[in-house]
Tab-separated table of C-alpha atoms in Angstrom:
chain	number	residue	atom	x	y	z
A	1	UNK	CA	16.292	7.663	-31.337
A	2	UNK	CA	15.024	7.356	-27.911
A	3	UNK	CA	17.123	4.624	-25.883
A	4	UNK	CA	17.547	3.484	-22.067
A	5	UNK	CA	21.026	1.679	-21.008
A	6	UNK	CA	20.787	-0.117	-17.799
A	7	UNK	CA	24.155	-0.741	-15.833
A	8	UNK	CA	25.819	-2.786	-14.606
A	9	UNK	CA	23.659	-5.921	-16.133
A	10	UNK	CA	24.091	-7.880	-13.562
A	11	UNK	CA	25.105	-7.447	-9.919
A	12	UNK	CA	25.741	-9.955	-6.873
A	13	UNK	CA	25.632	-8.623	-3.265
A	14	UNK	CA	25.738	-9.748	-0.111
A	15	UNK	CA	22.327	-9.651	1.903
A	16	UNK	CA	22.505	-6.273	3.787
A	17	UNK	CA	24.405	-4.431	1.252
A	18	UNK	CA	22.935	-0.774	0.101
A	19	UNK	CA	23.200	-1.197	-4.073
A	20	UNK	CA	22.396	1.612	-7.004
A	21	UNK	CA	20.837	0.838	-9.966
A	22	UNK	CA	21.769	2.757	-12.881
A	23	UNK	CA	19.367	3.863	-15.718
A	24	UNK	CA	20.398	6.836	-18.091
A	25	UNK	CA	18.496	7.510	-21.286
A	26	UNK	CA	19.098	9.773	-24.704
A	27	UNK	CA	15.919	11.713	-24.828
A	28	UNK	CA	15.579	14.277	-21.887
A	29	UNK	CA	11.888	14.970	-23.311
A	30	UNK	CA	10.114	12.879	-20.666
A	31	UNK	CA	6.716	12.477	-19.296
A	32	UNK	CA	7.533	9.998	-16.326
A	33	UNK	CA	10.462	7.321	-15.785
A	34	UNK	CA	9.150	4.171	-13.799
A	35	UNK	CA	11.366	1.664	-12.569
A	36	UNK	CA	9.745	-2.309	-12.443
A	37	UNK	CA	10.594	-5.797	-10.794
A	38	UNK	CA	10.840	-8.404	-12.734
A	39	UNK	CA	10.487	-12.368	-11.868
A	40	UNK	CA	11.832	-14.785	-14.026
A	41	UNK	CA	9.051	-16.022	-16.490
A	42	UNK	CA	6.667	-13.493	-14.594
A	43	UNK	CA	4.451	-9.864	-15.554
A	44	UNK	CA	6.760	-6.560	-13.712
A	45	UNK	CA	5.545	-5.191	-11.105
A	46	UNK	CA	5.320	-1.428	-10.243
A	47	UNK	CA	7.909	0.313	-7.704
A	48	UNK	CA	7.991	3.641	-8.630
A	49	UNK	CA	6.975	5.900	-10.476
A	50	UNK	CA	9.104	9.621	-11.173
A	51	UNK	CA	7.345	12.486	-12.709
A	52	UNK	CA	9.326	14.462	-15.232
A	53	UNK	CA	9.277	17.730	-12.265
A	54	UNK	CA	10.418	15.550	-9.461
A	55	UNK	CA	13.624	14.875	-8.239
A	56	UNK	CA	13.230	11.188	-5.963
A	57	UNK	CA	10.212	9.318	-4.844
A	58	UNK	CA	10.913	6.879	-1.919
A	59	UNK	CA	8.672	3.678	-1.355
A	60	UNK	CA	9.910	1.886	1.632
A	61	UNK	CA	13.668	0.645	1.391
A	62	UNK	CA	12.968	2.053	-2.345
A	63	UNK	CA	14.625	5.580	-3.637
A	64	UNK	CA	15.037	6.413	-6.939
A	65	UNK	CA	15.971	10.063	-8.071
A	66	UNK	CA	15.835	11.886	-11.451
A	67	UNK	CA	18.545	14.161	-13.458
A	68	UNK	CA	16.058	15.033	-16.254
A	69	UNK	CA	18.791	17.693	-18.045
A	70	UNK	CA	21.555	14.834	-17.793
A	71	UNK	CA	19.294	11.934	-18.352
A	72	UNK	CA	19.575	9.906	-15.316
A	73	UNK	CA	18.471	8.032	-12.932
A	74	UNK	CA	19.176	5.773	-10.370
A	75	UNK	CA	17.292	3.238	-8.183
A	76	UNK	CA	18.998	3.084	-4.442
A	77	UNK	CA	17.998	-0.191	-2.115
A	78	UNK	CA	19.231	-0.529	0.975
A	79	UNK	CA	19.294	-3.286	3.420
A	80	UNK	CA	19.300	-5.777	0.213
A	81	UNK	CA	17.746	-8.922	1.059
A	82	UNK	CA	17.468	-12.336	-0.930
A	83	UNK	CA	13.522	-11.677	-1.906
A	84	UNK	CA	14.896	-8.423	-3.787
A	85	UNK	CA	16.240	-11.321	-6.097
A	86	UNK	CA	14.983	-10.433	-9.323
A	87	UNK	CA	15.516	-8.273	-12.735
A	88	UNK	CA	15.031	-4.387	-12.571
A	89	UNK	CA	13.650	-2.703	-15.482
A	90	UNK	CA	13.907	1.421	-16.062
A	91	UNK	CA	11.118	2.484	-18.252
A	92	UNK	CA	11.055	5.929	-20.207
A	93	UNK	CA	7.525	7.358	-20.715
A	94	UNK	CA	7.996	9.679	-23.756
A	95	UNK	CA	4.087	10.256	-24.660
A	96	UNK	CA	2.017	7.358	-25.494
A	97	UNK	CA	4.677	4.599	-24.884
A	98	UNK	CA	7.289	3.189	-22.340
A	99	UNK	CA	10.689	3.003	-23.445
A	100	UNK	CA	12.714	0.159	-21.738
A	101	UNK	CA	16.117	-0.777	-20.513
A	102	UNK	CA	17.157	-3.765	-21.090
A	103	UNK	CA	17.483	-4.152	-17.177
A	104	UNK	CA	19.798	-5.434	-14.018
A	105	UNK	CA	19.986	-8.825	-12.787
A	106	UNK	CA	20.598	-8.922	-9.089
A	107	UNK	CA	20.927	-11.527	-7.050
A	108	UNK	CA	21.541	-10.791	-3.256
A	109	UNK	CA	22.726	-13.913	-1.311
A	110	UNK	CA	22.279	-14.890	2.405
B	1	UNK	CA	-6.444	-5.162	-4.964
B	2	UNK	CA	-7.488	-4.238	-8.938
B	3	UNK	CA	-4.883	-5.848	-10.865
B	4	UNK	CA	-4.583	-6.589	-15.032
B	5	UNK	CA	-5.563	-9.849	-16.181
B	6	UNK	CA	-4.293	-11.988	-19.360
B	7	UNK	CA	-5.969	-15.269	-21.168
B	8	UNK	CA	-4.416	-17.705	-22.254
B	9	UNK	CA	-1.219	-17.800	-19.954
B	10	UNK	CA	0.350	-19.557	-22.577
B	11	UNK	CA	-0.676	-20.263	-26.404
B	12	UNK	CA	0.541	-22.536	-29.090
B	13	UNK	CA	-0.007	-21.567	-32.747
B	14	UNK	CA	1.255	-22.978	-36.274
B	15	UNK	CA	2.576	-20.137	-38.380
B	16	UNK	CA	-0.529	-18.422	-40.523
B	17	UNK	CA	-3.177	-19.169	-37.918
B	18	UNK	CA	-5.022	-16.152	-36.044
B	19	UNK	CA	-4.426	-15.957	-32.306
B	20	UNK	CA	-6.243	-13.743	-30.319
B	21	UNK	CA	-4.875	-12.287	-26.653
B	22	UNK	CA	-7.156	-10.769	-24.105
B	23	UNK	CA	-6.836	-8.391	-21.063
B	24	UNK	CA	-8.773	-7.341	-18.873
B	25	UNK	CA	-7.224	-3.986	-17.508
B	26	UNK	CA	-7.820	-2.452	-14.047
B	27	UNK	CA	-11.796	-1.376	-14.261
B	28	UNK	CA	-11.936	2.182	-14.000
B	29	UNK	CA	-8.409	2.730	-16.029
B	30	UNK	CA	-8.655	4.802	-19.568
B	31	UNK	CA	-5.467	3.876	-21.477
B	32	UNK	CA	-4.227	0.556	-22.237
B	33	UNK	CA	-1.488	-0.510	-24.019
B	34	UNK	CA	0.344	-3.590	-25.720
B	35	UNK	CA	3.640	-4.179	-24.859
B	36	UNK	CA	5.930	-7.862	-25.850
B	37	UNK	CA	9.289	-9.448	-24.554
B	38	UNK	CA	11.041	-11.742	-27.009
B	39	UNK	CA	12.710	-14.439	-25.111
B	40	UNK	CA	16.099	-12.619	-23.572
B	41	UNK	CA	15.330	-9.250	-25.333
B	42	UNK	CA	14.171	-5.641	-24.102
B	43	UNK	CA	10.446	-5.064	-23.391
B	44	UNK	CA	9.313	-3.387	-26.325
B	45	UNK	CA	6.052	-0.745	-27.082
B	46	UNK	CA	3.508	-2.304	-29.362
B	47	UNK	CA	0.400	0.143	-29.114
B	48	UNK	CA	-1.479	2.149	-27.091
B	49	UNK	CA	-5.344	2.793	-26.781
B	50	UNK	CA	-7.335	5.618	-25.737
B	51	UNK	CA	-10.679	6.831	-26.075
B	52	UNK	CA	-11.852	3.747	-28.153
B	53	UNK	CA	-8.756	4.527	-30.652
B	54	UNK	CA	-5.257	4.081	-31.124
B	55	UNK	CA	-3.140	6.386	-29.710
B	56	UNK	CA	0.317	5.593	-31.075
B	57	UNK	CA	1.386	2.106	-32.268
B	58	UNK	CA	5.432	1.271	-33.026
B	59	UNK	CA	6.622	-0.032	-35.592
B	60	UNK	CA	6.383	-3.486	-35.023
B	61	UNK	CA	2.756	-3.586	-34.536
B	62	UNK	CA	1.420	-3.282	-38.724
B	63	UNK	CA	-1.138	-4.302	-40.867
B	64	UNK	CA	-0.799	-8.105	-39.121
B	65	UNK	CA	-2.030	-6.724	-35.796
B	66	UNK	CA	-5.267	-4.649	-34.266
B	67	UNK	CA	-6.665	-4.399	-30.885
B	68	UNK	CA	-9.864	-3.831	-30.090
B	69	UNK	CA	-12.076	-2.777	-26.739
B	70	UNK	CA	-14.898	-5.232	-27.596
B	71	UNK	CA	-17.005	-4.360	-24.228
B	72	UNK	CA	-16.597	-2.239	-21.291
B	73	UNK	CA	-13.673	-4.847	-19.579
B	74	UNK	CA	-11.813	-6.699	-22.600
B	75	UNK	CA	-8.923	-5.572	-24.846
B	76	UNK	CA	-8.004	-7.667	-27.240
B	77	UNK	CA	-4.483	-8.233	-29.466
B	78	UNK	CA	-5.231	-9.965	-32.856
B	79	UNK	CA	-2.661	-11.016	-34.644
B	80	UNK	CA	-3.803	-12.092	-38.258
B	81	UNK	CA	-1.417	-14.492	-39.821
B	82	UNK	CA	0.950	-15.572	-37.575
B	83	UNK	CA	4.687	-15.616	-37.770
B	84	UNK	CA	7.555	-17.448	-36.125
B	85	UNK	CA	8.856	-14.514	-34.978
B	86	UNK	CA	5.766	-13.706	-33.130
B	87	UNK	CA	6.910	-15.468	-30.637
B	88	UNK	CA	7.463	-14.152	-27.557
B	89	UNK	CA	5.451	-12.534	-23.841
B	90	UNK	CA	2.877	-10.450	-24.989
B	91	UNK	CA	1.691	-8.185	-22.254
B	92	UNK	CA	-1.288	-5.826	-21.656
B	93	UNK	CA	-1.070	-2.697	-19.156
B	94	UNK	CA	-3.251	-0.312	-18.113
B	95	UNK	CA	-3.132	3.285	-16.716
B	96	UNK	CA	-5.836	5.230	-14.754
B	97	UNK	CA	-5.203	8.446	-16.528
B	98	UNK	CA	-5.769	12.346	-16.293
B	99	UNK	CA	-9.339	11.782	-13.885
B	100	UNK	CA	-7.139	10.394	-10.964
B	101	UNK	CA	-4.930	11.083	-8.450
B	102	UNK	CA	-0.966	10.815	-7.992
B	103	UNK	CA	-1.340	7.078	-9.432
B	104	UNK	CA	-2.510	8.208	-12.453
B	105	UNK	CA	0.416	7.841	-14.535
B	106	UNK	CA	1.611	4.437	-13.211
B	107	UNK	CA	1.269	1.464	-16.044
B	108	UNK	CA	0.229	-1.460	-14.452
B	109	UNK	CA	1.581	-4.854	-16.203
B	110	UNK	CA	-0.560	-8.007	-16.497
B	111	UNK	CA	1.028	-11.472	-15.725
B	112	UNK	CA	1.525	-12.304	-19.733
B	113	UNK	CA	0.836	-14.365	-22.320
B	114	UNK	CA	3.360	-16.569	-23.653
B	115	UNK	CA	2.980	-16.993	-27.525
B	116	UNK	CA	4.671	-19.743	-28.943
B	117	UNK	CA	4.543	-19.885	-32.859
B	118	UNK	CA	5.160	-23.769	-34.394
């Protein structure tokens, strides 16, 4: 069965703090892995996308790498700041579909 | 910049009555897909659309549910006879596809809609 697992769940930082997100998933037969924002009661929004023959794909104070043959990957932001406030969702494309975590709740405060 | 849209925001149903959702997904984007979040759960796959067809649909998503591409800018989510465990944020996404660039892969989420079954 094809499954993501998100960790830690939740995470507090200080504003400023570099944090990884963790994603890992059971199915190493992958066509992308995208990583999403989530607002509360609100659509996700893109922040990167990882093709299945990459390694990391930066956006900004965004870096997420892939460990296809371990099934990993993790989403690095640095400099956190309170607007990074929000849920992050790792998303498995295996074909047709995405395959989600169940996501990280982080809340940096100022 | 393009983004997906979703109508109603929010819809209230008794159980047994046919809802309809609608999208409209990014203009010149091929796939589009059906995804819903129960209240506190994981985002999960409904179906996906390609080519004026299903491409793969889970298991949730049976005889209760279709979608349909009813012009060149709507997709549509019927759901038949509705049940309380319906309820939940149905969103629509959309994906440029193989005819673009390094973009092409990236699903694109629309805001929601939140269905509330009485």
């Amino acid at each position: 069965k094809q499954e993501v697992t998100q960790i830690p769940a939740a995470l507090s930082v200080p504003e400023g703090e570099n944090l990884v997100l963790n994603c890992s998933f059971t199915d190493s037969a992958i066509y992308n892995l995208q990583w999403f924002r989530q607002d509360p009661g609100k659509g996700l929004t893109s922040l990167l996308l990882i093709q299945s023959s990459q390694r990391e794909q930066t956006s900004g104070r965004l870096n997420a790498s892939l460990d296809k043959s371990s099934g990993r990957s993790t989403l690095y932001i640095a400099a956190s700041q309170p607007g990074d406030s929000a849920t992050y969702l790792c998303a498995v494309e295996y074909g047709n579909k995405l395959v989600f975590g169940a996501g990280t709740i982080l809340r940096v405060k100022s | 910049e393009p983004e997906v849209t979703q109508t109603p925001s929010h819809q209230v149903t008794q159980m047994g009555q046919e809802v309809i959702l609608r999208c409209v997904p990014i203009s010149n984007h091929l796939y589009f897909y059906w995804y819903r979040q129960i209240l506190g759960q994981k985002v999960e796959f409904l179906v996906s659309f390609y080519n004026n067809e299903i491409s793969e649909k889970s298991e949730i998503f049976d005889d209760q549910f279709s979608v349909e591409r009813p012009d060149g800018s709507n997709f549509t989510l019927k759901i038949r006879s509705t049940k309380l465990e319906d309820s939940a944020m149905y969103f629509c996404a959309s994906r440029l596809g193989l005819a673009g660039g390094p973009d092409r892969n990236t699903q694109y989420f629309g805001p929601g809609t939140r269905l509330t079954v009485l």
